[in-house]
Tab-separated table of C-alpha atoms in Angstrom:
chain	number	residue	atom	x	y	z
A	26	MET	CA	14.703	-6.906	-28.271
A	27	THR	CA	13.745	-3.591	-30.655
A	28	PRO	CA	10.781	-1.564	-29.146
A	29	SER	CA	8.058	-1.406	-31.781
A	30	ARG	CA	5.104	1.119	-30.427
A	31	ARG	CA	2.579	-1.081	-32.750
A	32	ALA	CA	3.145	-3.987	-31.339
A	33	PHE	CA	3.791	-2.916	-27.437
A	34	LEU	CA	0.425	-0.763	-27.487
A	35	MET	CA	-1.378	-3.570	-29.233
A	36	GLY	CA	-4.389	-4.980	-27.145
A	37	ALA	CA	-3.997	-2.120	-24.329
A	38	ALA	CA	-7.067	-0.567	-23.364
A	39	ALA	CA	-7.727	2.698	-24.504
A	40	VAL	CA	-6.017	4.560	-21.793
A	41	SER	CA	-5.297	4.397	-18.393
A	42	ALA	CA	-3.813	6.827	-15.515
A	43	ALA	CA	-1.463	7.185	-12.653
A	44	VAL	CA	-2.504	6.089	-9.262
A	45	ILE	CA	-1.039	6.572	-5.539
A	46	THR	CA	-2.954	5.980	-2.432
A	47	PRO	CA	-3.284	8.081	-0.683
A	48	ASP	CA	-0.773	7.498	6.766
A	49	ALA	CA	4.314	21.126	20.271
A	50	VAL	CA	3.035	23.723	18.284
A	51	LEU	CA	1.011	22.546	15.480
A	52	ALA	CA	-1.110	20.185	17.454
A	53	ALA	CA	-2.359	23.018	19.557
A	54	GLN	CA	-4.179	23.737	16.691
A	55	THR	CA	-6.694	21.510	17.250
A	56	THR	CA	-10.162	22.207	17.354
A	57	ALA	CA	-13.763	20.208	18.851
A	58	ALA	CA	-15.301	20.523	14.952
A	59	ALA	CA	-15.291	17.815	13.089
A	60	PRO	CA	-12.750	17.536	10.145
A	61	ASP	CA	-13.526	18.989	7.117
A	62	TRP	CA	-12.123	15.830	4.767
A	63	SER	CA	-13.998	17.803	1.204
A	64	LEU	CA	-10.654	19.769	1.376
A	65	VAL	CA	-8.942	16.570	0.828
A	66	THR	CA	-10.180	16.411	-3.093
A	67	ALA	CA	-11.773	20.040	-2.973
A	68	ASP	CA	-11.864	21.456	-6.734
A	69	VAL	CA	-9.533	24.211	-7.739
A	70	GLU	CA	-10.999	26.606	-10.053
A	71	ALA	CA	-8.375	28.399	-11.570
A	72	ASP	CA	-4.383	29.000	-11.471
A	73	ILE	CA	-3.212	30.252	-7.938
A	74	ALA	CA	-0.499	33.406	-8.620
A	75	PRO	CA	2.726	33.458	-7.014
A	76	HIS	CA	1.992	34.922	-3.270
A	77	ALA	CA	3.772	35.085	-0.172
A	78	MET	CA	2.673	32.919	3.020
A	79	GLN	CA	2.614	33.894	5.963
A	80	ARG	CA	5.403	32.367	8.575
A	81	PHE	CA	3.642	31.361	11.798
A	82	HIS	CA	6.198	29.403	13.773
A	83	GLY	CA	10.152	29.486	13.766
A	84	ARG	CA	12.616	30.979	11.465
A	85	ALA	CA	13.831	29.844	8.254
A	86	PRO	CA	17.227	27.812	8.438
A	87	ALA	CA	20.334	29.725	7.061
A	88	GLY	CA	21.301	28.399	3.539
A	89	LEU	CA	17.775	27.050	2.607
A	90	GLU	CA	17.431	28.186	-0.982
A	91	GLY	CA	14.962	26.418	-3.812
A	92	ALA	CA	12.181	25.339	-4.591
A	93	LEU	CA	9.548	21.979	-3.999
A	94	TYR	CA	7.602	21.544	-6.880
A	95	ARG	CA	4.404	19.041	-6.315
A	96	ASN	CA	2.085	17.565	-8.292
A	97	GLY	CA	-1.706	16.349	-7.571
A	98	PRO	CA	-5.129	16.471	-9.225
A	99	ALA	CA	-7.327	18.781	-8.284
A	100	LYS	CA	-10.513	19.277	-10.644
A	101	PHE	CA	-12.686	15.968	-10.406
A	102	ARG	CA	-16.299	17.776	-10.986
A	103	ARG	CA	-18.216	19.615	-13.875
A	104	PRO	CA	-21.579	20.286	-14.294
A	105	GLY	CA	-21.640	17.682	-17.173
A	106	GLY	CA	-20.200	14.481	-15.488
A	107	ASP	CA	-17.608	14.480	-12.792
A	108	ALA	CA	-14.623	11.745	-12.881
A	109	GLY	CA	-14.783	8.125	-10.952
A	110	HIS	CA	-11.691	8.073	-9.402
A	111	TRP	CA	-9.260	10.379	-7.233
A	112	PHE	CA	-6.609	9.492	-9.660
A	113	ASP	CA	-8.379	10.763	-12.541
A	114	GLY	CA	-8.457	14.617	-11.533
A	115	ASP	CA	-6.285	17.358	-13.441
A	116	GLY	CA	-2.878	17.597	-12.591
A	117	LEU	CA	-1.877	21.141	-10.726
A	118	ILE	CA	1.685	21.718	-10.307
A	119	ARG	CA	2.325	23.370	-7.198
A	120	ARG	CA	5.710	25.502	-6.348
A	121	PHE	CA	6.843	26.431	-3.021
A	122	ARG	CA	10.054	28.497	-3.052
A	123	LEU	CA	11.933	29.283	-0.499
A	124	GLY	CA	14.980	32.272	-0.248
A	125	ASP	CA	15.932	34.832	1.887
A	126	GLY	CA	13.619	33.328	4.813
A	127	GLN	CA	10.573	33.687	2.946
A	128	ALA	CA	8.094	31.055	1.088
A	129	GLU	CA	6.295	31.829	-1.779
A	130	MET	CA	3.356	29.587	-3.303
A	131	ALA	CA	1.812	29.199	-7.006
A	132	ALA	CA	0.172	26.683	-8.878
A	133	ARG	CA	-1.103	26.287	-12.362
A	134	PHE	CA	-2.685	23.515	-14.566
A	135	ALA	CA	-1.025	21.226	-16.859
A	136	ASP	CA	-2.593	22.346	-19.725
A	137	THR	CA	-3.703	19.203	-21.202
A	138	PRO	CA	-5.869	18.368	-24.691
A	139	LYS	CA	-7.803	16.811	-21.850
A	140	ARG	CA	-8.313	19.688	-20.109
A	141	ARG	CA	-9.029	21.961	-22.784
A	142	GLN	CA	-11.577	19.302	-24.132
A	143	GLU	CA	-13.441	19.308	-21.120
A	144	THR	CA	-13.346	22.912	-19.891
A	145	ARG	CA	-14.812	23.392	-23.266
A	146	LEU	CA	-17.700	20.499	-22.918
A	147	ASP	CA	-17.868	21.679	-19.071
A	148	ALA	CA	-17.861	18.028	-18.385
A	149	MET	CA	-15.116	15.444	-17.503
A	150	LEU	CA	-15.048	13.094	-20.360
A	151	MET	CA	-11.721	10.997	-20.472
A	152	PRO	CA	-11.536	7.316	-19.789
A	153	GLY	CA	-9.065	7.040	-16.735
A	154	PHE	CA	-8.163	4.939	-13.788
A	155	GLY	CA	-11.227	4.405	-12.651
A	156	THR	CA	-13.356	6.539	-14.953
A	157	VAL	CA	-15.534	5.377	-17.938
A	158	ALA	CA	-15.294	7.402	-21.051
A	159	ASP	CA	-18.446	10.001	-22.131
A	160	PRO	CA	-19.274	9.505	-25.610
A	161	ARG	CA	-18.732	13.048	-26.419
A	162	ALA	CA	-14.628	12.209	-25.520
A	163	GLU	CA	-12.279	12.962	-28.634
A	164	ILE	CA	-9.518	10.424	-28.240
A	165	GLY	CA	-6.845	10.281	-30.904
A	166	SER	CA	-4.234	8.906	-28.994
A	167	VAL	CA	-3.483	8.256	-25.547
A	168	ASP	CA	-1.966	11.824	-24.806
A	169	ASP	CA	-5.507	12.966	-25.329
A	170	ALA	CA	-6.295	11.771	-22.485
A	171	ASN	CA	-3.193	12.268	-20.398
A	172	ALA	CA	-3.808	14.063	-16.653
A	173	ALA	CA	-0.429	14.598	-16.460
A	174	ASN	CA	-1.300	14.662	-12.567
A	175	THR	CA	0.900	12.618	-10.688
A	176	ALA	CA	4.624	13.542	-10.331
A	177	VAL	CA	7.546	15.971	-11.320
A	178	LEU	CA	10.699	15.385	-12.905
A	179	MET	CA	13.238	18.465	-13.749
A	180	VAL	CA	15.071	17.615	-16.685
A	181	GLY	CA	17.155	20.018	-18.211
A	182	ASP	CA	15.799	23.044	-18.144
A	183	SER	CA	12.439	21.733	-18.076
A	184	LEU	CA	9.865	20.219	-15.364
A	185	TRP	CA	7.969	17.300	-16.530
A	186	ALA	CA	4.642	16.580	-15.857
A	187	LEU	CA	4.222	12.833	-15.315
A	188	TRP	CA	1.279	10.602	-15.874
A	189	GLU	CA	1.794	6.757	-16.152
A	190	ALA	CA	0.079	5.962	-19.274
A	191	GLY	CA	1.609	8.365	-21.411
A	192	SER	CA	4.122	11.096	-22.278
A	193	PRO	CA	5.802	13.526	-20.227
A	194	LEU	CA	4.484	17.112	-20.304
A	195	ALA	CA	7.006	19.720	-20.442
A	196	MET	CA	6.722	22.758	-18.192
A	197	ASN	CA	8.132	25.901	-17.581
A	198	PRO	CA	9.578	25.804	-13.842
A	199	GLU	CA	10.015	29.683	-13.386
A	200	THR	CA	6.008	30.172	-15.049
A	201	LEU	CA	4.657	26.770	-14.383
A	202	ALA	CA	3.326	27.349	-18.243
A	203	THR	CA	2.639	24.272	-20.226
A	204	ARG	CA	5.093	23.583	-23.292
A	205	ASP	CA	4.532	19.907	-25.036
A	206	PHE	CA	4.168	16.260	-24.542
A	207	VAL	CA	7.959	14.950	-24.617
A	208	SER	CA	8.964	12.735	-27.468
A	209	LEU	CA	11.972	11.050	-26.735
A	210	ARG	CA	12.187	9.218	-30.175
A	211	PRO	CA	9.871	9.928	-33.123
A	212	ASP	CA	8.587	6.252	-33.481
A	213	LEU	CA	8.118	6.187	-29.353
A	214	LYS	CA	5.982	8.515	-29.408
A	215	GLY	CA	3.075	8.559	-26.802
A	216	MET	CA	4.556	5.403	-25.077
A	217	PRO	CA	3.681	4.915	-21.605
A	218	PHE	CA	6.374	6.909	-19.286
A	219	LEU	CA	5.776	5.819	-15.226
A	220	ALA	CA	5.410	8.424	-12.858
A	221	HIS	CA	8.279	6.935	-10.806
A	222	PRO	CA	11.298	7.649	-12.618
A	223	ARG	CA	15.016	6.115	-10.597
A	224	VAL	CA	17.414	8.762	-11.142
A	225	GLU	CA	20.852	7.633	-10.234
A	226	PRO	CA	23.161	10.533	-8.580
A	227	GLY	CA	25.089	11.341	-11.440
A	228	GLY	CA	21.930	12.487	-13.158
A	229	ARG	CA	21.236	8.851	-15.585
A	230	ILE	CA	17.265	8.607	-15.336
A	231	TRP	CA	15.831	4.708	-15.664
A	232	ASN	CA	11.787	4.397	-16.285
A	233	LEU	CA	9.590	1.818	-17.180
A	234	GLY	CA	6.551	1.726	-19.538
A	235	MET	CA	3.814	-0.364	-19.027
A	236	ASN	CA	1.573	-2.880	-21.049
A	237	GLY	CA	0.202	-5.839	-19.341
A	238	ASP	CA	2.693	-8.790	-19.275
A	239	GLN	CA	5.555	-6.082	-21.664
A	240	ALA	CA	7.810	-3.677	-19.925
A	241	LEU	CA	9.345	-0.850	-22.028
A	242	VAL	CA	12.370	-0.064	-20.290
A	243	TRP	CA	13.546	4.026	-20.484
A	244	ARG	CA	17.561	4.838	-20.668
A	245	LEU	CA	17.827	8.387	-20.315
A	246	ALA	CA	20.765	11.123	-19.639
A	247	ALA	CA	20.926	13.748	-17.097
A	248	ASP	CA	19.514	16.262	-19.560
A	249	GLY	CA	16.426	13.965	-21.020
A	250	THR	CA	18.518	12.357	-24.097
A	251	LEU	CA	17.368	8.962	-24.812
A	252	GLU	CA	20.150	6.603	-24.723
A	253	ASP	CA	18.209	3.260	-24.963
A	254	ALA	CA	14.545	1.748	-24.928
A	255	GLN	CA	13.702	-1.905	-24.909
A	256	VAL	CA	10.876	-4.027	-24.634
A	257	ILE	CA	10.895	-6.834	-22.084
A	258	ALA	CA	8.604	-9.863	-21.360
A	259	LEU	CA	7.246	-9.948	-17.581
A	260	PRO	CA	6.402	-13.310	-15.944
A	261	ARG	CA	3.219	-11.374	-15.293
A	262	ALA	CA	0.732	-8.775	-16.283
A	263	SER	CA	0.865	-6.671	-12.887
A	264	TYR	CA	-0.107	-3.666	-12.025
A	265	VAL	CA	3.301	-1.628	-11.530
A	266	HIS	CA	2.931	1.883	-10.633
A	267	ASP	CA	6.690	2.119	-9.156
A	268	PHE	CA	9.630	0.454	-9.156
A	269	THR	CA	13.068	0.619	-7.919
A	270	ALA	CA	16.621	0.297	-8.891
A	271	THR	CA	20.162	-0.421	-6.909
A	272	ALA	CA	23.608	0.945	-9.099
A	273	ARG	CA	23.885	-2.305	-11.059
A	274	HIS	CA	20.039	-3.476	-10.923
A	275	LEU	CA	16.548	-2.841	-11.749
A	276	VAL	CA	14.400	-4.261	-9.699
A	277	ILE	CA	10.232	-4.739	-10.686
A	278	VAL	CA	7.765	-5.756	-8.025
A	279	LEU	CA	5.322	-7.703	-9.508
A	280	GLN	CA	1.904	-7.965	-7.013
A	281	PRO	CA	-1.183	-10.423	-7.506
A	282	TRP	CA	-3.121	-7.812	-9.203
A	283	ILE	CA	-3.429	-9.325	-12.322
A	284	ARG	CA	-4.607	-7.418	-15.301
A	285	ALA	CA	-6.913	-10.235	-17.008
A	286	ARG	CA	-9.259	-7.856	-19.304
A	287	GLN	CA	-8.457	-4.972	-21.358
A	288	VAL	CA	-11.543	-2.416	-20.565
A	289	VAL	CA	-12.110	0.900	-19.899
A	290	PRO	CA	-11.839	1.887	-16.968
A	291	PHE	CA	-8.568	0.403	-16.448
A	292	ASN	CA	-8.943	-0.880	-12.877
A	293	ALA	CA	-12.113	-2.993	-13.950
A	294	GLY	CA	-9.710	-5.040	-15.780
A	295	PHE	CA	-7.693	-6.229	-12.768
A	296	ASP	CA	-8.269	-9.341	-10.430
A	297	TRP	CA	-6.728	-10.000	-6.883
A	298	ARG	CA	-5.152	-12.849	-6.868
A	299	PRO	CA	-3.721	-13.692	-3.429
A	300	ASP	CA	-2.945	-17.591	-3.769
A	301	GLU	CA	-0.160	-16.611	-6.503
A	302	GLY	CA	1.956	-14.287	-4.395
A	303	THR	CA	4.344	-11.655	-5.108
A	304	GLN	CA	7.155	-11.743	-7.166
A	305	VAL	CA	10.145	-9.769	-8.006
A	306	LEU	CA	12.150	-9.534	-11.322
A	307	VAL	CA	16.034	-8.111	-11.033
A	308	LEU	CA	17.171	-6.870	-13.943
A	309	ASP	CA	20.534	-6.546	-15.022
A	310	LYS	CA	21.363	-2.739	-15.854
A	311	ALA	CA	23.926	-3.510	-18.409
A	312	ASP	CA	22.312	-6.345	-20.058
A	313	LEU	CA	18.581	-7.114	-19.634
A	314	THR	CA	18.515	-10.428	-20.847
A	315	VAL	CA	20.092	-11.575	-17.419
A	316	ARG	CA	17.565	-11.497	-14.877
A	317	ARG	CA	16.433	-13.302	-11.649
A	318	LEU	CA	12.919	-14.056	-10.476
A	319	TYR	CA	12.130	-14.210	-6.448
A	320	THR	CA	8.658	-15.082	-4.979
A	321	LEU	CA	7.807	-13.650	-1.397
A	322	PRO	CA	4.152	-13.787	0.385
A	323	THR	CA	1.503	-11.622	-1.246
A	324	PHE	CA	0.945	-8.076	-0.520
A	325	GLY	CA	-0.259	-5.132	-2.597
A	326	PHE	CA	1.806	-2.146	-2.964
A	327	PHE	CA	1.284	1.397	-4.566
A	328	HIS	CA	5.231	2.735	-3.669
A	329	LEU	CA	8.720	1.410	-3.024
A	330	GLY	CA	11.556	2.955	-1.538
A	331	ASP	CA	15.496	2.720	-3.344
A	332	ALA	CA	17.349	-0.503	-3.417
A	333	TRP	CA	20.536	-0.965	-2.611
A	334	GLU	CA	23.097	-3.595	-2.503
A	335	THR	CA	25.148	-5.419	0.554
A	336	ALA	CA	28.681	-6.858	0.497
A	337	ASP	CA	27.071	-10.155	0.088
A	338	GLY	CA	25.412	-9.899	-3.065
A	339	ALA	CA	22.001	-9.016	-1.075
A	340	ILE	CA	19.484	-6.768	-2.560
A	341	ARG	CA	17.619	-4.863	-0.096
A	342	PHE	CA	14.738	-2.143	-0.670
A	343	ASP	CA	11.400	-0.700	1.349
A	344	VAL	CA	7.771	-1.200	0.530
A	345	CYS	CA	4.797	0.647	2.250
A	346	ALA	CA	2.539	-3.041	1.598
A	347	HIS	CA	-1.126	-3.027	1.725
A	348	GLU	CA	-3.130	-6.395	2.428
A	349	ASP	CA	-4.738	-5.587	-0.996
A	350	MET	CA	-5.451	-3.627	-4.113
A	351	ARG	CA	-8.994	-2.188	-2.658
A	352	PHE	CA	-8.190	0.814	-2.778
A	353	ALA	CA	-7.200	1.187	-6.473
A	354	ALA	CA	-10.314	-0.881	-7.159
A	355	GLN	CA	-12.534	0.706	-5.244
A	356	GLY	CA	-11.692	2.966	-2.629
A	357	GLY	CA	-10.225	5.753	-5.039
A	358	GLY	CA	-13.758	6.383	-6.321
A	359	GLU	CA	-15.282	6.254	-2.850
A	360	MET	CA	-13.237	8.632	-1.345
A	361	LEU	CA	-13.938	10.972	-4.185
A	362	ASN	CA	-17.614	11.016	-3.166
A	363	GLY	CA	-16.933	11.288	0.368
A	364	VAL	CA	-17.640	7.655	1.368
A	365	PRO	CA	-15.566	6.308	4.212
A	366	LEU	CA	-12.368	4.600	3.425
A	367	GLY	CA	-12.273	1.131	5.548
A	368	GLY	CA	-9.196	-1.595	5.501
A	369	GLN	CA	-6.192	-1.177	7.102
A	370	ALA	CA	-3.241	1.226	6.070
A	371	ALA	CA	-0.289	0.421	4.319
A	372	ARG	CA	2.837	-0.923	6.662
A	373	LEU	CA	6.326	-0.415	6.314
A	374	ALA	CA	8.471	-3.504	5.413
A	375	LEU	CA	11.822	-4.556	4.321
A	376	VAL	CA	12.607	-6.992	1.456
A	377	THR	CA	16.093	-8.395	1.284
A	378	LEU	CA	16.857	-10.763	-2.001
A	379	THR	CA	19.450	-13.290	-1.231
A	380	ALA	CA	22.161	-13.887	-3.890
A	381	ASP	CA	21.153	-17.330	-3.759
A	382	GLY	CA	17.384	-16.811	-4.624
A	383	ARG	CA	15.748	-16.467	-1.492
A	384	GLY	CA	13.574	-13.815	-0.571
A	385	ARG	CA	12.303	-12.374	2.847
A	386	PHE	CA	9.784	-9.859	3.918
A	387	GLU	CA	9.711	-8.323	7.111
A	388	SER	CA	6.772	-5.823	8.323
A	389	THR	CA	7.732	-3.300	11.014
A	390	GLY	CA	3.534	-3.120	11.272
A	391	ILE	CA	4.458	0.888	10.894
A	392	ALA	CA	1.390	2.570	9.258
A	393	ALA	CA	3.336	4.377	6.040
A	394	GLU	CA	3.223	5.641	3.007
A	395	PHE	CA	5.099	7.731	0.063
A	396	PRO	CA	8.502	6.128	1.405
A	397	ARG	CA	11.407	8.752	0.271
A	398	SER	CA	15.128	9.169	1.057
A	399	ASP	CA	18.376	10.669	0.463
A	400	PRO	CA	18.688	11.698	-3.025
A	401	ARG	CA	22.338	11.289	-2.796
A	402	ARG	CA	22.070	7.643	-1.676
A	403	ALA	CA	19.530	6.491	-4.584
A	404	GLY	CA	20.901	3.109	-5.264
A	405	GLN	CA	23.404	3.043	-2.816
A	406	ALA	CA	23.199	1.902	0.981
A	407	ARG	CA	21.347	3.901	3.723
A	408	ARG	CA	19.854	3.829	6.905
A	409	LEU	CA	16.831	5.819	6.737
A	410	SER	CA	13.437	5.843	5.216
A	411	LEU	CA	10.892	9.197	5.352
A	412	HIS	CA	7.249	8.392	5.453
A	413	THR	CA	3.970	9.519	6.209
A	414	THR	CA	1.879	7.716	9.113
A	415	GLY	CA	-0.625	8.010	11.314
A	416	GLU	CA	-3.450	6.103	9.404
A	417	THR	CA	-5.682	4.428	11.422
A	418	PRO	CA	-9.413	2.693	10.299
A	419	GLY	CA	-11.387	5.561	11.521
A	420	ARG	CA	-9.243	8.524	9.719
A	421	PRO	CA	-7.821	7.428	6.015
A	422	PHE	CA	-5.148	10.595	5.738
A	423	ALA	CA	-1.786	10.785	6.889
A	424	ARG	CA	-1.178	13.127	10.072
A	425	ALA	CA	2.342	12.191	10.887
A	426	VAL	CA	5.302	11.896	9.373
A	427	GLY	CA	7.934	9.554	10.336
A	428	LEU	CA	11.522	8.087	9.885
A	429	TYR	CA	12.644	4.869	10.315
A	430	ASP	CA	16.075	3.684	11.078
A	431	TRP	CA	16.793	0.202	9.432
A	432	HIS	CA	20.229	0.073	11.398
A	433	ALA	CA	18.704	0.694	14.838
A	434	GLN	CA	15.311	-0.457	14.100
A	435	GLN	CA	14.004	2.218	15.609
A	436	ALA	CA	11.115	4.635	14.275
A	437	ARG	CA	10.737	8.143	15.217
A	438	SER	CA	7.838	10.536	14.156
A	439	PHE	CA	5.733	14.082	14.738
A	440	ASP	CA	2.408	14.073	14.998
A	441	PHE	CA	0.838	17.535	13.545
A	442	GLY	CA	-2.503	16.493	14.987
A	443	PRO	CA	-5.923	15.222	13.812
A	444	ASP	CA	-7.013	18.438	11.647
A	445	HIS	CA	-3.877	18.070	9.425
A	446	VAL	CA	-3.546	16.054	6.351
A	447	LEU	CA	0.032	15.538	5.585
A	448	ASP	CA	1.459	15.186	1.922
A	449	GLU	CA	4.493	13.459	0.755
A	450	MET	CA	7.577	15.057	2.684
A	451	VAL	CA	11.577	15.093	0.824
A	452	PHE	CA	14.947	15.105	1.993
A	453	VAL	CA	17.148	18.166	1.540
A	454	PRO	CA	20.446	17.833	2.259
A	455	LYS	CA	22.090	20.836	4.229
A	456	PRO	CA	24.865	22.618	2.824
A	457	ASP	CA	28.175	20.794	2.430
A	458	ALA	CA	26.517	18.001	4.185
A	459	THR	CA	27.310	14.297	3.577
A	460	ASP	CA	25.516	12.235	6.444
A	461	GLU	CA	22.144	11.587	5.361
A	462	ARG	CA	21.094	12.196	9.186
A	463	ASP	CA	22.030	15.921	8.302
A	464	ALA	CA	19.509	17.234	6.317
A	465	TRP	CA	15.724	18.862	6.130
A	466	LEU	CA	12.635	17.809	5.648
A	467	ILE	CA	10.123	19.684	3.580
A	468	GLY	CA	6.458	19.169	2.761
A	469	PRO	CA	3.457	20.791	2.743
A	470	SER	CA	0.319	19.767	4.662
A	471	ILE	CA	-3.674	20.800	4.685
A	472	ASN	CA	-4.828	22.757	8.204
A	473	LEU	CA	-8.353	21.175	7.646
A	474	ALA	CA	-9.254	23.707	10.562
A	475	ALA	CA	-7.851	26.825	8.942
A	476	GLY	CA	-8.832	25.848	5.601
A	477	SER	CA	-5.327	26.569	4.346
A	478	SER	CA	-2.331	25.187	2.466
A	479	GLU	CA	0.789	24.980	4.875
A	480	LEU	CA	4.502	24.531	4.329
A	481	HIS	CA	6.882	22.702	7.131
A	482	VAL	CA	10.366	22.201	7.451
A	483	LEU	CA	11.762	19.773	9.689
A	484	ASP	CA	15.341	18.651	10.831
A	485	VAL	CA	15.695	15.290	10.438
A	486	ALA	CA	18.083	14.952	13.391
A	487	ARG	CA	14.845	16.368	15.776
A	488	ILE	CA	12.263	15.389	14.011
A	489	GLU	CA	10.041	14.904	17.047
A	490	ASP	CA	10.387	18.607	17.597
A	491	GLY	CA	8.246	19.182	15.001
A	492	PRO	CA	8.905	21.721	12.323
A	493	VAL	CA	11.885	24.690	12.579
A	494	VAL	CA	9.676	26.856	10.631
A	495	SER	CA	6.055	26.632	8.969
A	496	TRP	CA	4.126	29.013	6.663
A	497	ARG	CA	0.370	29.285	5.988
A	498	SER	CA	-0.989	30.736	2.434
A	499	ASP	CA	-4.529	32.336	2.482
A	500	THR	CA	-5.621	29.615	-0.117
A	501	VAL	CA	-6.042	25.911	0.186
A	502	VAL	CA	-5.454	22.821	-2.990
A	503	PRO	CA	-5.938	19.506	-2.267
A	504	ALA	CA	-3.580	16.518	-1.496
A	505	GLY	CA	-1.137	16.158	-3.908
A	506	PHE	CA	0.989	13.028	-4.500
A	507	HIS	CA	4.778	13.479	-5.581
A	508	GLY	CA	7.008	15.912	-5.563
A	509	ILE	CA	11.091	16.909	-5.720
A	510	TRP	CA	13.268	19.345	-4.393
A	511	HIS	CA	15.101	21.373	-6.694
A	512	GLY	CA	17.491	24.474	-5.268
């Protein structure tokens, strides 16, 4: 089907936004005082200049050189009006650069039309995932409300800040200065580009843009050149924040959180319909008209792991499955306003789609979010899933990092302690290594007791031992969403 910007956007709400859910040296830092949870969604008032982080534990591994780029909302409140949901804050791009045994931190806001307009009027104006539009908002296109706050992607010499309802925003990876929105083709300007593209080991990029019961399938070369864009029909108008892919197939999970109304804020237009179950649409990358549809038990989700195919033609992937989508509908707004969150944390599960059309859902029972794996094995067979963990009913944020081995059915983890809120971690293969277990795990945490941001490096093979090195900044940034390693 030939993509038409007018047809694709017809009937869509004015804007939607990106989402996410938010699961012994360091443990000894705990205190008797109650954690200051406000730091998780604190406002950052200005860019943070590059500065050295203080190493307080261990030594940096030899050969670990590069940068961890991360994105997440960091400005939610202004005197003239606040954001209504955690997912609607202004995007702050964070860079943790490692080299010569040292770590440097810098952070800079994405200089979007949204941020410029709201800074001028000193109010959060734009409609979003869970925020009602202020009458003063000036919106000429979806990208006027683009928060650029969810993920990052390195494309050629640019760092793209991603937000699922509009265009990627190109930034300078060295200075973090904003360049401009990316237009992949003139007639597709402003079309949605999800914050979870799937990158093949050779660099080709696949992504979706969602609009109800339609999706735009993007295919880009490694340098960002558009290779193809096709609009496809979907069986239902599910909320899709993430999808996954094997070497030969795209896998789109359609949960029963269904768009029933075209209203703003975006999340108010969805109904949870558990009796309809969860569907999985599998598309052939070589011919998007070749499709299979599977039915699974009901679950909600934000994030999927990389998929792979087995010798018998089955497709497998991991998912952090929720009982429902209350957090997206309500909890993200409550959290921003200091209301304790209820409900069960997401659980790590494995989905198997067999060649004869059957689907199987197997939960590990482990609290988990932000599933990641070795990027060299994207779409290929693997055994390890990296995730955050440690969420409990009385504690809505992750405090630990976990690894699950699907071959051995074994869970391993390290708990940073109750005074830490852990962000997503990423795999970084060791130099010249080939085994996925021969890698580093790198990611930040918020030390609630110290009121600071920290950066940690762990060894996959000895995750239970905790960080091999940790650094601390003299400042703190709120919890982020997604990141990449570039080295």
